[in-house]
mmCIF file of C-alpha atoms in Angstrom:
data_model
loop_
_atom_site.group_PDB
_atom_site.id
_atom_site.type_symbol
_atom_site.label_atom_id
_atom_site.label_comp_id
_atom_site.label_asym_id
_atom_site.label_seq_id
_atom_site.Cartn_x
_atom_site.Cartn_y
_atom_site.Cartn_z
ATOM 1 C CA MET A 1299 94.459 265.443 75.018
ATOM 2 C CA VAL A 1300 95.438 263.385 71.977
ATOM 3 C CA HIS A 1301 98.856 264.263 70.515
ATOM 4 C CA TYR A 1302 101.626 262.709 68.410
ATOM 5 C CA GLY A 1303 103.145 261.070 71.487
ATOM 6 C CA HIS A 1304 99.983 258.997 71.786
ATOM 7 C CA SER A 1305 100.070 258.287 68.037
ATOM 8 C CA ASN A 1306 103.639 257.042 68.312
ATOM 9 C CA GLN A 1307 102.695 254.760 71.198
ATOM 10 C CA LEU A 1308 99.875 253.301 69.070
ATOM 11 C CA ARG A 1309 102.217 252.907 66.085
ATOM 12 C CA GLN A 1310 104.638 250.881 68.204
ATOM 13 C CA ALA A 1311 101.835 248.833 69.738
ATOM 14 C CA ARG A 1312 100.378 248.002 66.315
ATOM 15 C CA ALA A 1313 103.776 246.717 65.176
ATOM 16 C CA MET A 1314 103.735 244.150 68.013
ATOM 17 C CA GLY A 1315 100.641 242.369 66.733
ATOM 18 C CA ASP A 1316 98.083 242.032 63.963
ATOM 19 C CA TYR A 1317 95.074 243.974 65.254
ATOM 20 C CA LEU A 1318 95.083 246.994 67.565
ATOM 21 C CA ILE A 1319 92.180 247.718 69.913
ATOM 22 C CA VAL A 1320 92.429 250.980 71.840
ATOM 23 C CA GLY A 1321 90.483 251.522 75.040
ATOM 24 C CA VAL A 1322 89.553 255.153 75.692
ATOM 25 C CA HIS A 1323 88.484 256.288 79.159
ATOM 26 C CA THR A 1324 85.403 258.360 79.967
ATOM 27 C CA ASP A 1325 85.574 261.959 81.155
ATOM 28 C CA GLU A 1326 84.400 260.776 84.579
ATOM 29 C CA GLU A 1327 87.217 258.224 84.939
ATOM 30 C CA ILE A 1328 89.919 260.670 83.836
ATOM 31 C CA SER A 1329 88.605 263.408 86.119
ATOM 32 C CA LYS A 1330 88.645 260.966 89.039
ATOM 33 C CA HIS A 1331 92.185 259.660 88.524
ATOM 34 C CA LYS A 1332 94.042 262.497 86.796
ATOM 35 C CA GLY A 1333 92.032 265.711 86.505
ATOM 36 C CA PRO A 1334 89.824 267.412 83.904
ATOM 37 C CA PRO A 1335 90.328 266.210 80.305
ATOM 38 C CA VAL A 1336 90.881 268.830 77.593
ATOM 39 C CA PHE A 1337 88.743 267.045 74.989
ATOM 40 C CA THR A 1338 85.389 265.411 75.730
ATOM 41 C CA GLN A 1339 85.145 261.630 75.581
ATOM 42 C CA GLU A 1340 83.208 261.761 72.294
ATOM 43 C CA GLU A 1341 85.926 263.969 70.799
ATOM 44 C CA ARG A 1342 88.618 261.583 72.024
ATOM 45 C CA TYR A 1343 86.820 258.513 70.664
ATOM 46 C CA LYS A 1344 86.735 260.052 67.194
ATOM 47 C CA MET A 1345 90.288 261.408 67.446
ATOM 48 C CA VAL A 1346 91.702 257.979 68.287
ATOM 49 C CA ARG A 1347 89.665 256.302 65.532
ATOM 50 C CA ALA A 1348 91.285 258.708 63.070
ATOM 51 C CA ILE A 1349 94.823 257.524 63.942
ATOM 52 C CA LYS A 1350 95.869 255.271 61.096
ATOM 53 C CA TRP A 1351 97.324 252.424 63.178
ATOM 54 C CA VAL A 1352 94.085 251.887 65.141
ATOM 55 C CA ASP A 1353 91.781 249.034 64.065
ATOM 56 C CA GLU A 1354 89.098 249.420 66.734
ATOM 57 C CA VAL A 1355 88.196 251.711 69.633
ATOM 58 C CA VAL A 1356 86.537 250.573 72.865
ATOM 59 C CA PRO A 1357 84.619 253.496 74.405
ATOM 60 C CA ALA A 1358 84.402 253.837 78.202
ATOM 61 C CA ALA A 1359 87.331 251.489 78.819
ATOM 62 C CA PRO A 1360 88.019 250.865 82.535
ATOM 63 C CA TYR A 1361 90.902 252.895 83.958
ATOM 64 C CA VAL A 1362 92.457 249.793 85.523
ATOM 65 C CA THR A 1363 93.242 247.181 82.869
ATOM 66 C CA THR A 1364 92.262 243.676 83.986
ATOM 67 C CA LEU A 1365 92.533 240.176 82.544
ATOM 68 C CA GLU A 1366 88.741 240.198 82.257
ATOM 69 C CA THR A 1367 88.947 243.173 79.888
ATOM 70 C CA LEU A 1368 91.635 241.526 77.741
ATOM 71 C CA ASP A 1369 89.616 238.316 77.492
ATOM 72 C CA LYS A 1370 86.406 240.188 76.687
ATOM 73 C CA TYR A 1371 87.990 241.641 73.529
ATOM 74 C CA SER A 1372 90.074 238.526 72.696
ATOM 75 C CA CYS A 1373 93.365 240.354 73.282
ATOM 76 C CA ASP A 1374 96.570 238.351 73.703
ATOM 77 C CA PHE A 1375 98.279 241.173 75.608
ATOM 78 C CA CYS A 1376 98.127 244.896 76.276
ATOM 79 C CA VAL A 1377 100.739 247.579 75.566
ATOM 80 C CA HIS A 1378 101.736 250.730 77.445
ATOM 81 C CA GLY A 1379 104.721 253.064 77.399
ATOM 82 C CA ASP A 1380 107.907 252.397 79.373
ATOM 83 C CA ASP A 1381 106.567 254.551 82.181
ATOM 84 C CA ILE A 1382 103.906 254.261 84.825
ATOM 85 C CA THR A 1383 100.244 255.260 85.135
ATOM 86 C CA LEU A 1384 98.632 255.375 88.565
ATOM 87 C CA THR A 1385 95.117 255.329 89.991
ATOM 88 C CA VAL A 1386 93.852 258.058 92.278
ATOM 89 C CA ASP A 1387 95.146 256.057 95.266
ATOM 90 C CA GLY A 1388 98.597 255.537 93.712
ATOM 91 C CA ARG A 1389 98.295 251.946 92.398
ATOM 92 C CA ASP A 1390 99.780 250.737 89.105
ATOM 93 C CA THR A 1391 96.847 250.359 86.706
ATOM 94 C CA TYR A 1392 98.557 247.465 84.883
ATOM 95 C CA GLU A 1393 99.561 245.455 87.951
ATOM 96 C CA GLU A 1394 97.233 242.505 87.267
ATOM 97 C CA VAL A 1395 98.139 242.011 83.594
ATOM 98 C CA LYS A 1396 101.848 242.416 84.371
ATOM 99 C CA GLN A 1397 101.698 239.617 86.924
ATOM 100 C CA ALA A 1398 99.912 237.403 84.378
ATOM 101 C CA GLY A 1399 102.613 237.984 81.739
ATOM 102 C CA ARG A 1400 100.188 239.674 79.345
ATOM 103 C CA TYR A 1401 101.826 243.084 79.299
ATOM 104 C CA ARG A 1402 104.234 244.606 76.761
ATOM 105 C CA GLU A 1403 106.055 247.916 76.727
ATOM 106 C CA CYS A 1404 106.970 250.413 74.033
ATOM 107 C CA ARG A 1405 109.179 253.480 74.213
ATOM 108 C CA ARG A 1406 107.610 256.761 75.203
ATOM 109 C CA THR A 1407 108.092 259.698 72.813
ATOM 110 C CA GLN A 1408 110.452 262.218 74.366
ATOM 111 C CA GLY A 1409 109.689 265.927 74.239
ATOM 112 C CA VAL A 1410 105.890 265.900 74.379
ATOM 113 C CA SER A 1411 103.295 265.623 77.123
ATOM 114 C CA THR A 1412 99.858 266.994 77.853
ATOM 115 C CA THR A 1413 101.443 268.918 80.736
ATOM 116 C CA ASP A 1414 103.839 270.678 78.363
ATOM 117 C CA LEU A 1415 101.171 271.571 75.800
ATOM 118 C CA VAL A 1416 98.856 272.945 78.492
ATOM 119 C CA GLY A 1417 101.784 274.958 79.813
ATOM 120 C CA ARG A 1418 102.483 276.546 76.427
ATOM 121 C CA MET A 1419 98.903 277.772 76.307
ATOM 122 C CA LEU A 1420 98.977 279.216 79.814
ATOM 123 C CA LEU A 1421 102.380 280.873 79.533
ATOM 124 C CA VAL A 1422 102.164 283.018 76.402
ATOM 125 C CA THR A 1423 105.588 282.273 74.923
ATOM 126 C CA LYS A 1424 106.994 281.537 71.485
ATOM 127 C CA ALA A 1425 109.900 279.510 72.858
ATOM 128 C CA HIS A 1426 108.495 276.314 71.348
ATOM 129 C CA HIS A 1427 108.628 277.659 67.788
ATOM 130 C CA SER A 1428 111.055 275.697 65.653
ATOM 131 C CA CYS A 1429 113.845 278.238 65.277
ATOM 132 C CA GLU A 1430 113.683 279.936 68.666
ATOM 133 C CA GLU A 1431 115.724 279.103 71.716
ATOM 134 C CA MET A 1432 113.926 278.211 74.939
ATOM 135 C CA SER A 1433 113.956 281.397 77.011
ATOM 136 C CA SER A 1434 115.137 281.382 80.610
ATOM 137 C CA GLU A 1435 111.574 282.302 81.654
ATOM 138 C CA TYR A 1436 110.085 279.315 79.822
ATOM 139 C CA ARG A 1437 112.842 276.986 81.000
ATOM 140 C CA GLU A 1438 112.146 277.995 84.608
ATOM 141 C CA TYR A 1439 108.440 277.499 83.995
ATOM 142 C CA ALA A 1440 108.981 274.163 82.262
ATOM 143 C CA ASP A 1441 110.880 272.868 85.262
ATOM 144 C CA SER A 1442 108.260 273.930 87.775
ATOM 145 C CA PHE A 1443 104.806 273.923 86.153
ATOM 146 C CA GLY A 1444 102.249 272.496 88.538
ATOM 147 C CA LYS A 1445 104.818 270.890 90.828
ATOM 148 C CA CYS A 1446 103.820 270.112 94.366
ATOM 149 C CA PRO A 1447 105.673 271.987 97.113
ATOM 150 C CA GLY A 1448 109.159 270.559 97.439
ATOM 151 C CA GLY A 1449 108.607 268.540 94.277
ATOM 152 C CA ARG A 1450 111.674 266.660 93.082
ATOM 153 C CA ASN A 1451 110.125 264.139 90.724
ATOM 154 C CA PRO A 1452 112.629 263.265 87.959
ATOM 155 C CA TRP A 1453 109.754 262.374 85.590
ATOM 156 C CA THR A 1454 108.044 265.778 85.707
ATOM 157 C CA GLY A 1455 109.194 268.686 83.582
ATOM 158 C CA VAL A 1456 109.425 269.571 79.930
ATOM 159 C CA SER A 1457 111.997 268.303 77.464
ATOM 160 C CA GLN A 1458 112.574 269.616 73.963
ATOM 161 C CA PHE A 1459 111.256 267.599 71.043
ATOM 162 C CA LEU A 1460 113.992 266.708 68.541
ATOM 163 C CA GLN A 1461 112.713 265.757 65.110
ATOM 164 C CA THR A 1462 114.598 263.083 63.156
ATOM 165 C CA SER A 1463 114.290 261.724 59.640
ATOM 166 C CA GLN A 1464 113.649 258.265 61.116
ATOM 167 C CA LYS A 1465 110.616 259.504 63.029
ATOM 168 C CA ILE A 1466 109.140 261.052 59.884
ATOM 169 C CA ILE A 1467 109.742 257.813 57.969
ATOM 170 C CA GLN A 1468 107.971 255.846 60.714
ATOM 171 C CA PHE A 1469 104.903 258.107 60.482
ATOM 172 C CA ALA A 1470 104.810 258.632 56.718
ATOM 173 C CA SER A 1471 102.952 256.275 54.395
ATOM 174 C CA GLY A 1472 105.743 256.368 51.802
ATOM 175 C CA LYS A 1473 103.162 255.985 49.026
ATOM 176 C CA GLU A 1474 103.063 258.241 45.978
ATOM 177 C CA PRO A 1475 99.853 259.060 44.075
ATOM 178 C CA GLN A 1476 98.791 256.228 41.811
ATOM 179 C CA PRO A 1477 97.062 256.488 38.409
ATOM 180 C CA GLY A 1478 93.358 257.087 38.900
ATOM 181 C CA GLU A 1479 93.745 258.692 42.338
ATOM 182 C CA THR A 1480 92.433 262.219 42.914
ATOM 183 C CA VAL A 1481 95.129 264.466 44.378
ATOM 184 C CA ILE A 1482 93.557 266.889 46.874
ATOM 185 C CA TYR A 1483 95.561 269.686 48.508
ATOM 186 C CA VAL A 1484 94.709 271.388 51.808
ATOM 187 C CA ALA A 1485 96.831 273.881 53.730
ATOM 188 C CA GLY A 1486 96.925 275.458 57.160
ATOM 189 C CA ALA A 1487 98.477 275.434 60.617
ATOM 190 C CA PHE A 1488 96.768 272.248 61.867
ATOM 191 C CA ASP A 1489 97.795 273.362 65.338
ATOM 192 C CA LEU A 1490 96.918 271.200 68.374
ATOM 193 C CA PHE A 1491 95.523 268.666 65.898
ATOM 194 C CA HIS A 1492 91.939 268.187 67.051
ATOM 195 C CA ILE A 1493 88.507 266.848 66.134
ATOM 196 C CA GLY A 1494 87.736 269.935 64.013
ATOM 197 C CA HIS A 1495 90.711 269.047 61.798
ATOM 198 C CA VAL A 1496 89.668 265.385 61.724
ATOM 199 C CA ASP A 1497 86.110 266.224 60.625
ATOM 200 C CA PHE A 1498 87.440 268.534 57.888
ATOM 201 C CA LEU A 1499 89.951 265.991 56.576
ATOM 202 C CA GLU A 1500 87.363 263.211 56.682
ATOM 203 C CA LYS A 1501 85.033 265.336 54.529
ATOM 204 C CA VAL A 1502 87.877 266.140 52.116
ATOM 205 C CA HIS A 1503 88.859 262.466 51.945
ATOM 206 C CA GLY A 1504 85.282 261.587 51.048
ATOM 207 C CA LEU A 1505 85.198 263.880 48.008
ATOM 208 C CA ALA A 1506 86.789 261.262 45.754
ATOM 209 C CA GLU A 1507 86.483 257.530 45.271
ATOM 210 C CA ARG A 1508 90.272 257.165 45.427
ATOM 211 C CA PRO A 1509 91.600 260.236 47.272
ATOM 212 C CA TYR A 1510 95.243 261.164 47.843
ATOM 213 C CA VAL A 1511 95.196 264.014 50.357
ATOM 214 C CA ILE A 1512 98.239 266.273 50.693
ATOM 215 C CA ALA A 1513 98.343 268.609 53.709
ATOM 216 C CA GLY A 1514 100.542 271.697 53.464
ATOM 217 C CA LEU A 1515 101.800 272.923 56.856
ATOM 218 C CA HIS A 1516 102.864 276.549 57.155
ATOM 219 C CA PHE A 1517 106.085 277.614 58.918
ATOM 220 C CA ASP A 1518 105.756 278.703 62.556
ATOM 221 C CA GLN A 1519 106.541 282.327 61.721
ATOM 222 C CA GLU A 1520 103.929 282.324 58.938
ATOM 223 C CA VAL A 1521 101.288 280.958 61.310
ATOM 224 C CA ASN A 1522 102.249 283.509 63.947
ATOM 225 C CA HIS A 1523 101.900 286.273 61.338
ATOM 226 C CA TYR A 1524 98.264 285.473 60.559
ATOM 227 C CA LYS A 1525 97.140 284.082 63.939
ATOM 228 C CA GLY A 1526 99.172 286.241 66.346
ATOM 229 C CA LYS A 1527 99.637 285.717 70.102
ATOM 230 C CA ASN A 1528 101.912 282.709 70.719
ATOM 231 C CA TYR A 1529 100.462 280.589 67.920
ATOM 232 C CA PRO A 1530 101.196 277.972 66.811
ATOM 233 C CA ILE A 1531 101.141 276.138 70.162
ATOM 234 C CA MET A 1532 102.885 273.177 68.495
ATOM 235 C CA ASN A 1533 105.883 273.858 66.294
ATOM 236 C CA LEU A 1534 106.214 272.739 62.677
ATOM 237 C CA HIS A 1535 107.987 269.458 63.491
ATOM 238 C CA GLU A 1536 105.340 268.500 66.038
ATOM 239 C CA ARG A 1537 102.472 269.470 63.751
ATOM 240 C CA THR A 1538 103.986 267.354 60.968
ATOM 241 C CA LEU A 1539 103.793 264.146 63.013
ATOM 242 C CA SER A 1540 100.281 264.943 64.247
ATOM 243 C CA VAL A 1541 98.968 265.291 60.692
ATOM 244 C CA LEU A 1542 100.939 262.323 59.317
ATOM 245 C CA ALA A 1543 99.300 260.103 61.938
ATOM 246 C CA CYS A 1544 95.838 260.845 60.528
ATOM 247 C CA ARG A 1545 94.373 258.083 58.363
ATOM 248 C CA TYR A 1546 92.842 260.647 55.967
ATOM 249 C CA VAL A 1547 96.213 262.177 54.994
ATOM 250 C CA SER A 1548 98.603 260.615 52.472
ATOM 251 C CA GLU A 1549 101.406 263.194 52.415
ATOM 252 C CA VAL A 1550 102.551 266.370 54.180
ATOM 253 C CA VAL A 1551 104.377 269.369 52.730
ATOM 254 C CA ILE A 1552 106.587 270.615 55.559
ATOM 255 C CA GLY A 1553 106.764 274.393 55.371
ATOM 256 C CA ALA A 1554 104.300 274.934 52.525
ATOM 257 C CA PRO A 1555 104.025 278.408 50.957
ATOM 258 C CA TYR A 1556 101.139 280.446 52.341
ATOM 259 C CA SER A 1557 99.818 281.223 48.869
ATOM 260 C CA VAL A 1558 99.020 278.135 46.808
ATOM 261 C CA THR A 1559 101.283 278.663 43.822
ATOM 262 C CA ALA A 1560 101.157 277.402 40.265
ATOM 263 C CA GLU A 1561 104.479 275.644 40.894
ATOM 264 C CA LEU A 1562 103.038 273.724 43.849
ATOM 265 C CA LEU A 1563 99.917 272.709 41.927
ATOM 266 C CA ASP A 1564 101.946 271.551 38.937
ATOM 267 C CA HIS A 1565 104.576 269.751 41.031
ATOM 268 C CA PHE A 1566 102.035 267.603 42.869
ATOM 269 C CA LYS A 1567 99.611 267.423 39.921
ATOM 270 C CA VAL A 1568 96.821 268.677 42.181
ATOM 271 C CA ASP A 1569 93.253 268.017 41.023
ATOM 272 C CA LEU A 1570 91.421 269.878 43.786
ATOM 273 C CA VAL A 1571 92.276 272.443 46.492
ATOM 274 C CA CYS A 1572 90.076 272.598 49.587
ATOM 275 C CA HIS A 1573 89.679 275.052 52.464
ATOM 276 C CA GLY A 1574 87.321 275.035 55.436
ATOM 277 C CA LYS A 1575 84.856 277.720 56.498
ATOM 278 C CA THR A 1576 87.431 279.598 58.582
ATOM 279 C CA GLU A 1577 88.481 283.073 57.453
ATOM 280 C CA ILE A 1578 91.003 283.228 54.612
ATOM 281 C CA VAL A 1579 93.581 285.817 55.649
ATOM 282 C CA PRO A 1580 95.184 287.679 52.699
ATOM 283 C CA ASP A 1581 98.879 287.135 52.010
ATOM 284 C CA LYS A 1582 101.385 289.790 53.098
ATOM 285 C CA ASP A 1583 100.943 291.643 49.791
ATOM 286 C CA GLY A 1584 97.173 291.685 50.218
ATOM 287 C CA SER A 1585 96.520 288.990 47.608
ATOM 288 C CA ASP A 1586 94.172 286.025 47.939
ATOM 289 C CA PRO A 1587 96.312 282.954 48.814
ATOM 290 C CA TYR A 1588 93.915 280.782 46.790
ATOM 291 C CA GLN A 1589 93.738 282.946 43.683
ATOM 292 C CA GLU A 1590 95.637 280.430 41.500
ATOM 293 C CA PRO A 1591 93.454 277.366 42.254
ATOM 294 C CA LYS A 1592 90.382 279.616 41.909
ATOM 295 C CA ARG A 1593 91.641 280.766 38.494
ATOM 296 C CA ARG A 1594 91.997 277.113 37.462
ATOM 297 C CA GLY A 1595 88.523 276.290 38.744
ATOM 298 C CA ILE A 1596 89.774 273.658 41.202
ATOM 299 C CA PHE A 1597 89.041 275.437 44.506
ATOM 300 C CA CYS A 1598 86.386 274.132 46.893
ATOM 301 C CA GLN A 1599 85.232 275.273 50.335
ATOM 302 C CA ILE A 1600 84.233 272.503 52.733
ATOM 303 C CA ASP A 1601 81.897 272.767 55.705
ATOM 304 C CA SER A 1602 83.107 270.174 58.227
ATOM 305 C CA GLY A 1603 80.083 270.730 60.442
ATOM 306 C CA ASN A 1604 82.449 271.280 63.384
ATOM 307 C CA ASP A 1605 83.233 274.739 64.760
ATOM 308 C CA LEU A 1606 86.002 273.669 67.160
ATOM 309 C CA THR A 1607 89.173 275.731 66.728
ATOM 310 C CA THR A 1608 92.556 275.961 68.420
ATOM 311 C CA ASP A 1609 91.340 279.206 70.020
ATOM 312 C CA LEU A 1610 88.420 277.396 71.646
ATOM 313 C CA ILE A 1611 90.727 274.695 73.015
ATOM 314 C CA VAL A 1612 92.972 277.352 74.564
ATOM 315 C CA GLN A 1613 89.864 278.956 76.090
ATOM 316 C CA ARG A 1614 88.968 275.604 77.674
ATOM 317 C CA ILE A 1615 92.447 275.446 79.212
ATOM 318 C CA ILE A 1616 92.361 278.998 80.540
ATOM 319 C CA LYS A 1617 88.887 278.441 81.992
ATOM 320 C CA ASN A 1618 90.163 275.423 83.929
ATOM 321 C CA ARG A 1619 93.642 276.765 84.692
ATOM 322 C CA LEU A 1620 93.482 276.254 88.454
ATOM 323 C CA GLU A 1621 92.161 272.717 88.005
ATOM 324 C CA TYR A 1622 95.004 271.842 85.613
ATOM 325 C CA GLU A 1623 97.624 273.225 87.986
ATOM 326 C CA ALA A 1624 96.041 271.270 90.849
ATOM 327 C CA ARG A 1625 96.003 268.178 88.586
ATOM 328 C CA ASN A 1626 99.759 268.410 88.037
ATOM 329 C CA GLN A 1627 100.454 268.943 91.730
ATOM 330 C CA LYS A 1628 98.385 265.892 92.712
ATOM 331 C CA LYS A 1629 99.916 263.832 89.914
ATOM 332 C CA GLU A 1630 103.447 264.588 91.046
ATOM 333 C CA ALA A 1631 102.593 263.878 94.678
ATOM 334 C CA LYS A 1632 101.367 260.412 93.635
ATOM 335 C CA GLU A 1633 104.487 259.856 91.556
ATOM 336 C CA LEU A 1634 106.774 260.822 94.415
ATOM 337 C CA ALA A 1635 104.963 258.452 96.754
ATOM 338 C CA PHE A 1636 105.198 255.656 94.198
ATOM 339 C CA LEU A 1637 108.891 256.386 93.620
ATOM 340 C CA GLU A 1638 109.620 256.274 97.332
ATOM 341 C CA ALA A 1639 107.784 252.943 97.651
ATOM 342 C CA ARG A 1640 109.792 251.513 94.764
ATOM 343 C CA ARG A 1641 113.034 252.693 96.330
ATOM 344 C CA ARG A 1642 112.135 250.896 99.521
ATOM 345 C CA GLN A 1643 111.628 247.724 97.515
ATOM 346 C CA GLU A 1644 114.978 248.394 95.776
ATOM 347 C CA VAL A 1645 113.385 248.124 92.348
ATOM 348 C CA PRO A 1646 114.636 250.466 89.575
ATOM 349 C CA PRO A 1647 112.037 253.265 89.112
ATOM 350 C CA GLU A 1648 110.013 253.699 85.954
ATOM 351 C CA ARG A 1649 108.948 257.024 84.528
ATOM 352 C CA GLU A 1650 105.500 258.577 84.795
ATOM 353 C CA SER A 1651 103.067 258.593 81.921
ATOM 354 C CA ASP A 1652 100.980 261.311 80.345
ATOM 355 C CA CYS A 1653 99.657 258.762 77.865
ATOM 356 C CA ASP A 1654 96.119 258.173 79.115
ATOM 357 C CA PHE A 1655 93.680 259.195 76.408
#
């Protein structure tokens, strides 16, 4: 998958240099070393290109990073999280560049992993919603999802994401609309931020010569009201960072009203309001949530040309449930073996990574 933990890794990496090249692995490579990817390689290429700190993407990057690869793209060094990523046979994929002194580390984002997000989809729970406590059932699940028999890996498991003002500042552009810019407002859940969202926002961004796109994110309970089940899969704080990381978005309204009000339009001096081709669910009183921008003649429906939805992603996960559980069991077995080898060498252990795109 591609989530805000990856975006934060790329943000930190970009701050270490002047130009950031991101290598993205093929489906075949990921399936070989980790298990089935959630998004296809073409989806992941475009997703990573849409992250605002990325200057260039290298498709089909080798799973093991070598000096030859760094030299090929004129890279001074490579960056990974302060954790470990292993090949199918348990080797450190950055061993060669580490020995050559061309390796840097950044801090991994706590509280998010592909394992956790997959788990939320498989175990229909609302424990991840922003104002709900983690239930004992989910906590038990979070501590055991996909573990190998007798698993005791300290790196595996699910931790709670804690939003801070500093993290929002790091992700936000901090720029206000400038004279001559077209202020465009979009609203929704933007759950499991994916290529469908990227295609929509790219189209919206292209509507003006100088766009300033504001994304309104609905509260978890609001999203659950109109989507049902255990949606949203990612809570409001997590969805905020995912959207802020997108190069097509200038600002985010955290907890936007479901109906686009006159007050909101006037406050942000909105020139245009856009919505995709997905169904517009009436507000709780039965009214059209876009009636005010329609009355002002500033409403526009956009066809992104992409029919991927959060529902379809969840269906992919459910379809491959056994493979994902097997993936996590194999991954932990490799980690345990690596940890034991490190202990024998009396070297302090690192933590495992879920940060392979």
